[in-house]
Coordinates of C-alpha atoms and ligand atoms in Angstrom, one line a residue:
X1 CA 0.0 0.0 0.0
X2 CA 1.1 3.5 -0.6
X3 CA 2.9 5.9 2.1
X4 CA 0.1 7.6 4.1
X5 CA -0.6 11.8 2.6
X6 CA -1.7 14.5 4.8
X7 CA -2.9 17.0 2.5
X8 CA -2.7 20.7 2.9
X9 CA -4.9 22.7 0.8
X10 CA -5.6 26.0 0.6
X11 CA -5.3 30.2 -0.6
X12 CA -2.3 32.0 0.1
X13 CA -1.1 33.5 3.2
X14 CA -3.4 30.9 5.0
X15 CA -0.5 29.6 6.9
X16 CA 0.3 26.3 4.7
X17 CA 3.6 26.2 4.1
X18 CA 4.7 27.0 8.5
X19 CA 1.9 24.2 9.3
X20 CA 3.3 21.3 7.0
X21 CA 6.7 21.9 7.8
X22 CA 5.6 22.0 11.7
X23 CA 3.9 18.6 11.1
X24 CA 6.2 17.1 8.9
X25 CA 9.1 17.6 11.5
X26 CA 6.7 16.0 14.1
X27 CA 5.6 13.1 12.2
X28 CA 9.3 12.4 10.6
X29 CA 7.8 12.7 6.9
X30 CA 8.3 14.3 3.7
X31 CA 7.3 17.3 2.4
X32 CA 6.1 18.8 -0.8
X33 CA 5.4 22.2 -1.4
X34 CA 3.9 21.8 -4.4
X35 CA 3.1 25.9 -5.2
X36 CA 7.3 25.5 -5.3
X37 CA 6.7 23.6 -8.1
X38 CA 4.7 25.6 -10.3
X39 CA 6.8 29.0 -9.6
X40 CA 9.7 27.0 -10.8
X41 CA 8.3 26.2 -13.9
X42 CA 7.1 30.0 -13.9
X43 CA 11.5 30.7 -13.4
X44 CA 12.7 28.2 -16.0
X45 CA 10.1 29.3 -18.4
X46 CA 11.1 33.1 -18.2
X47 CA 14.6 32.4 -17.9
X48 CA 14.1 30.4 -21.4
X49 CA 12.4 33.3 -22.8
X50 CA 8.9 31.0 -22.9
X51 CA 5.6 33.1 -22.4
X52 CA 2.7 32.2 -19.5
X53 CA 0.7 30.7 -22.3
X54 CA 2.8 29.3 -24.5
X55 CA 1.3 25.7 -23.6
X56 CA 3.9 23.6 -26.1
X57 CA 7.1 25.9 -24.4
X58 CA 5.7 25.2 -21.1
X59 CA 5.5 21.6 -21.8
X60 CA 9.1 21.5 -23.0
X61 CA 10.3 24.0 -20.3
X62 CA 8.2 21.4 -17.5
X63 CA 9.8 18.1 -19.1
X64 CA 13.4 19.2 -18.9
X65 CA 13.8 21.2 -15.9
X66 CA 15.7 19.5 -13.0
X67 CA 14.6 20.3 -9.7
X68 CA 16.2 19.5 -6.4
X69 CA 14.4 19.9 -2.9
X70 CA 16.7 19.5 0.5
X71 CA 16.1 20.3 4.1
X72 CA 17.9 23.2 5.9
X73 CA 18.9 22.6 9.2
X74 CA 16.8 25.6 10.1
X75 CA 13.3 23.3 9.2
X76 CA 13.6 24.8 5.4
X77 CA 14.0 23.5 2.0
X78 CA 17.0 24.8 -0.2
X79 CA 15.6 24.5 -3.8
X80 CA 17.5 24.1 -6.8
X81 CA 16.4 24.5 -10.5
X82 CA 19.2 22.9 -13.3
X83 CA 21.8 23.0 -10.1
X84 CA 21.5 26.5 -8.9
X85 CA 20.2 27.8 -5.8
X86 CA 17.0 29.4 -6.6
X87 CA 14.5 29.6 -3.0
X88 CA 14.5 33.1 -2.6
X89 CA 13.9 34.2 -6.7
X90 CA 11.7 31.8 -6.5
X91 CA 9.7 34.1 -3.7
X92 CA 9.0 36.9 -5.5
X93 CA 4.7 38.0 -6.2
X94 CA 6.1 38.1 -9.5
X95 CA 7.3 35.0 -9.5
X96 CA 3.8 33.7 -7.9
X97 CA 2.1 35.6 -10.2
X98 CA 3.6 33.7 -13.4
X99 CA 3.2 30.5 -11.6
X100 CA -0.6 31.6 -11.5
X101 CA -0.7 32.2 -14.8
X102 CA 0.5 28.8 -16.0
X103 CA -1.2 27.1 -13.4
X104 CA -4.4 27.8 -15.4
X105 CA -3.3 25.5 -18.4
X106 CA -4.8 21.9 -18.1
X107 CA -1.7 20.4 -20.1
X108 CA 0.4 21.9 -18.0
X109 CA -0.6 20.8 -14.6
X110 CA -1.1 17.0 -16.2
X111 CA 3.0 17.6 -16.8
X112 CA 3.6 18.6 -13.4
X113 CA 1.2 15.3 -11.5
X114 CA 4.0 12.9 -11.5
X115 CA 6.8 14.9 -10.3
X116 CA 4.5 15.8 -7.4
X117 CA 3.4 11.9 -6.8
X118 CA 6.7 11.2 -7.0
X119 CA 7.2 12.4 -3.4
X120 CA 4.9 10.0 -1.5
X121 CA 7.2 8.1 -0.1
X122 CA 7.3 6.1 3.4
X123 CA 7.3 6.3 6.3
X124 CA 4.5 9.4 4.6
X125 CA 3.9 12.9 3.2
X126 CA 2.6 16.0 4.1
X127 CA 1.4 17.9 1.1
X128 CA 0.7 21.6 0.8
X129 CA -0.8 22.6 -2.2
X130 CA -4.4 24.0 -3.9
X131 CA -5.6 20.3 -5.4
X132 CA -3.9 18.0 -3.3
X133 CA -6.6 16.8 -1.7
X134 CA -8.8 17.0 -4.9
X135 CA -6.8 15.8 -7.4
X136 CA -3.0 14.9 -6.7
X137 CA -3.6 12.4 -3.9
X138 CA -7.5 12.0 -4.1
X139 CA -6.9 9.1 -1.6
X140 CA -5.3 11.0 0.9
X141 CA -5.7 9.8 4.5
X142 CA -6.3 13.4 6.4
X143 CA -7.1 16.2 4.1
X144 CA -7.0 19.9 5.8
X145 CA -8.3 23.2 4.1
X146 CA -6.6 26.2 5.8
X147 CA -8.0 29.9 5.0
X148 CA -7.6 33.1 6.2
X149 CA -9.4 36.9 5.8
X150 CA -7.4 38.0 3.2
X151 CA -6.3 41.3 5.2
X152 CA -4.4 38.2 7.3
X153 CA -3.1 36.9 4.8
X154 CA -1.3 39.9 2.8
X155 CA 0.1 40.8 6.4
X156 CA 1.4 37.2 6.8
X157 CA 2.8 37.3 3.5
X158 CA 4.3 41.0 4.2
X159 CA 6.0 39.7 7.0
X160 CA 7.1 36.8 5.0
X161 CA 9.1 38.5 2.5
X162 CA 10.3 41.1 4.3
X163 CA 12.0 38.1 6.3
X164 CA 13.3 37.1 2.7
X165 CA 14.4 40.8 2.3
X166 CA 12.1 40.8 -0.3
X167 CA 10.3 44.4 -1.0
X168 CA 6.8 44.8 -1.4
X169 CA 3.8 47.1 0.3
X170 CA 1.0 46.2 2.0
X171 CA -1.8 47.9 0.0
X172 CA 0.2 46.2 -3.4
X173 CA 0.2 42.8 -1.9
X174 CA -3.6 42.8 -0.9
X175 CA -5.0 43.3 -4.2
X176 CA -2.5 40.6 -6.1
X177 CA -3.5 38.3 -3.3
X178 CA -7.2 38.8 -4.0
X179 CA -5.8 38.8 -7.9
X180 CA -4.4 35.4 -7.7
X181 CA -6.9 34.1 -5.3
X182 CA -9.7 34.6 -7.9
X183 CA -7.8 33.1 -10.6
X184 CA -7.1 30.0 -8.8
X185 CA -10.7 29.5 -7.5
X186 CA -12.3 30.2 -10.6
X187 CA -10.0 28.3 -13.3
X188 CA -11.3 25.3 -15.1
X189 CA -9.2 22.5 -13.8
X190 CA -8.0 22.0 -10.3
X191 CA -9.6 25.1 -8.9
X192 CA -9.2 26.3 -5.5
X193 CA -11.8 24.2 -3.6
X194 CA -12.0 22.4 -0.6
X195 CA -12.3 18.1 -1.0
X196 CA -15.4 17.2 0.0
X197 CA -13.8 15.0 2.7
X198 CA -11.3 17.6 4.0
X199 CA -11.8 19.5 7.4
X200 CA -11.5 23.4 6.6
X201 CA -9.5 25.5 9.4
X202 CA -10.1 29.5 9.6
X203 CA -7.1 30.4 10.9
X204 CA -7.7 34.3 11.4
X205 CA -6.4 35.3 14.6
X206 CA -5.4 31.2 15.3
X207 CA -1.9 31.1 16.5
X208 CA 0.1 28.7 14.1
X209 CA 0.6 26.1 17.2
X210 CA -2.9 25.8 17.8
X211 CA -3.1 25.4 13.8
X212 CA -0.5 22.8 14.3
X213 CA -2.4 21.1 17.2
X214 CA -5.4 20.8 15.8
X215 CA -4.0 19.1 12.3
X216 CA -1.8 16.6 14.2
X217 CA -5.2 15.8 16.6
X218 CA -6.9 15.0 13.2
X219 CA -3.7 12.6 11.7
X220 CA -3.8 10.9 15.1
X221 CA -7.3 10.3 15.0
X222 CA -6.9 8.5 11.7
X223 CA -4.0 6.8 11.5
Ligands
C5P301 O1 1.4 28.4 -2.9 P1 2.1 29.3 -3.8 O2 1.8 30.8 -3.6 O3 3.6 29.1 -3.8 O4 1.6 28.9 -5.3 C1 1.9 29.7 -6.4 C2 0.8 29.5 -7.4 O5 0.9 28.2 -8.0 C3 -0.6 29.6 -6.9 O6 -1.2 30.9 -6.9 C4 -1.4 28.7 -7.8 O7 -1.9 29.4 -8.9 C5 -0.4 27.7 -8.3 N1 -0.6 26.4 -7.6 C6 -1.5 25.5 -8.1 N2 -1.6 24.3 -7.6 C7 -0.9 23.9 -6.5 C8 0.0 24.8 -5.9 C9 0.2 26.1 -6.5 O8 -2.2 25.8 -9.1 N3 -1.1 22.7 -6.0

């Protein structure tokens, strides 16, 4: 049987990414940040001079890129695209913005499903993501839908970059935020929806322990 998959759906800024590496370190699995994925598709493609909708660049862009994923010692991921160092660039609202973009394009998230299957390995994997639940690992054990105000989540992700040294304003960040988030939950394929059998967390005003807490109550209860 296949490695057990917490997955972690959900709009940005709703505290994903901090929650699944909190739980992956307690549960001593891997991790995939999937939205990783698709910005570094939205790197190589720019970097290859391939536009947002050029669906047969994309494809080729998707099928030879080499990514690498290792923990920091500091709970992190380094990521690498064709060797080089890459996790802040990838970062960038512009760079999430692209990754938006593409992320519309049916072809192109069929590319991407086996790279992210490809991480469900034992002893299990958390995975934080918009369709993980729905469509990447349908048969996920615990399935979790975080969300947030979106005045949360622009300050979260504020304080985020500015950690990154990453630039930015406030005001600028709300309304690509609410951009993005209506592109992703109103798209086609894969849209931003909960599972039907996922447990949806607000996590306005919720401390990210409690968050934490409350996930790992639901893996214990099912596992
Ligand atoms: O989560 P993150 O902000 O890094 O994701 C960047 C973009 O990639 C999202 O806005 C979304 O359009 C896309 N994405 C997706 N499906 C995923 C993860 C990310 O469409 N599973």
């Amino acid at each position: 049987t296949p490695a057990p998959v917490l997955t972690l759906d959900g709009p940005g800024g709703a505290g994903k990414g901090t929650v699944a590496r909190a739980v992956a370190r307690e549960l001593g699995w891997h991790l995939l940040d999937s939205g990783a994925i698709y910005r570094l598709l939205a790197l190589a493609a720019e970097r290859a001079g391939v536009d947002v909708d050029d669906v047969p660049g994309l494809l080729r862009v998707a099928r030879g890129m080499r990514l690498e994923f290792r923990p920091r010692a500091d709970g992190g991921t380094e990521v690498r695209l064709d060797g080089e160092e890459v996790s802040t660039e990838i970062r960038s609202e512009a760079c999430g913005e692209r990754a938006s973009r593409l992320a519309v394009l049916p072809a192109v998230r069929e590319a991407l499903l086996a790279r992210q299957r490809d991480f469900r390995e034992p002893p299990g994997l958390v995975a934080d993501g918009r369709d993980m639940g729905t469509v990447v690992f349908p048969d996920a054990e615990v399935k979790v839908f975080l969300t947030a105000s979106a005045e949360e989540r622009a300050r979260r992700r504020h304080k985020q970059l500015k950690e990154q040294g990453l630039g930015g304003n406030l005001t600028d960040l709300l309304r690509e935020i609410t951009a993005r988030d209506e592109r992703d939950a109103n798209r086609e394929v894969a849209p931003l929806v909960p599972a039907g059998d996922a447990v949806t967390i607000d996590t306005t005003g919720v401390p990210v322990e409690s968050v934490v807490a409350q996930v790992m109550s639901r893996v214990r209860e099912r596992l």
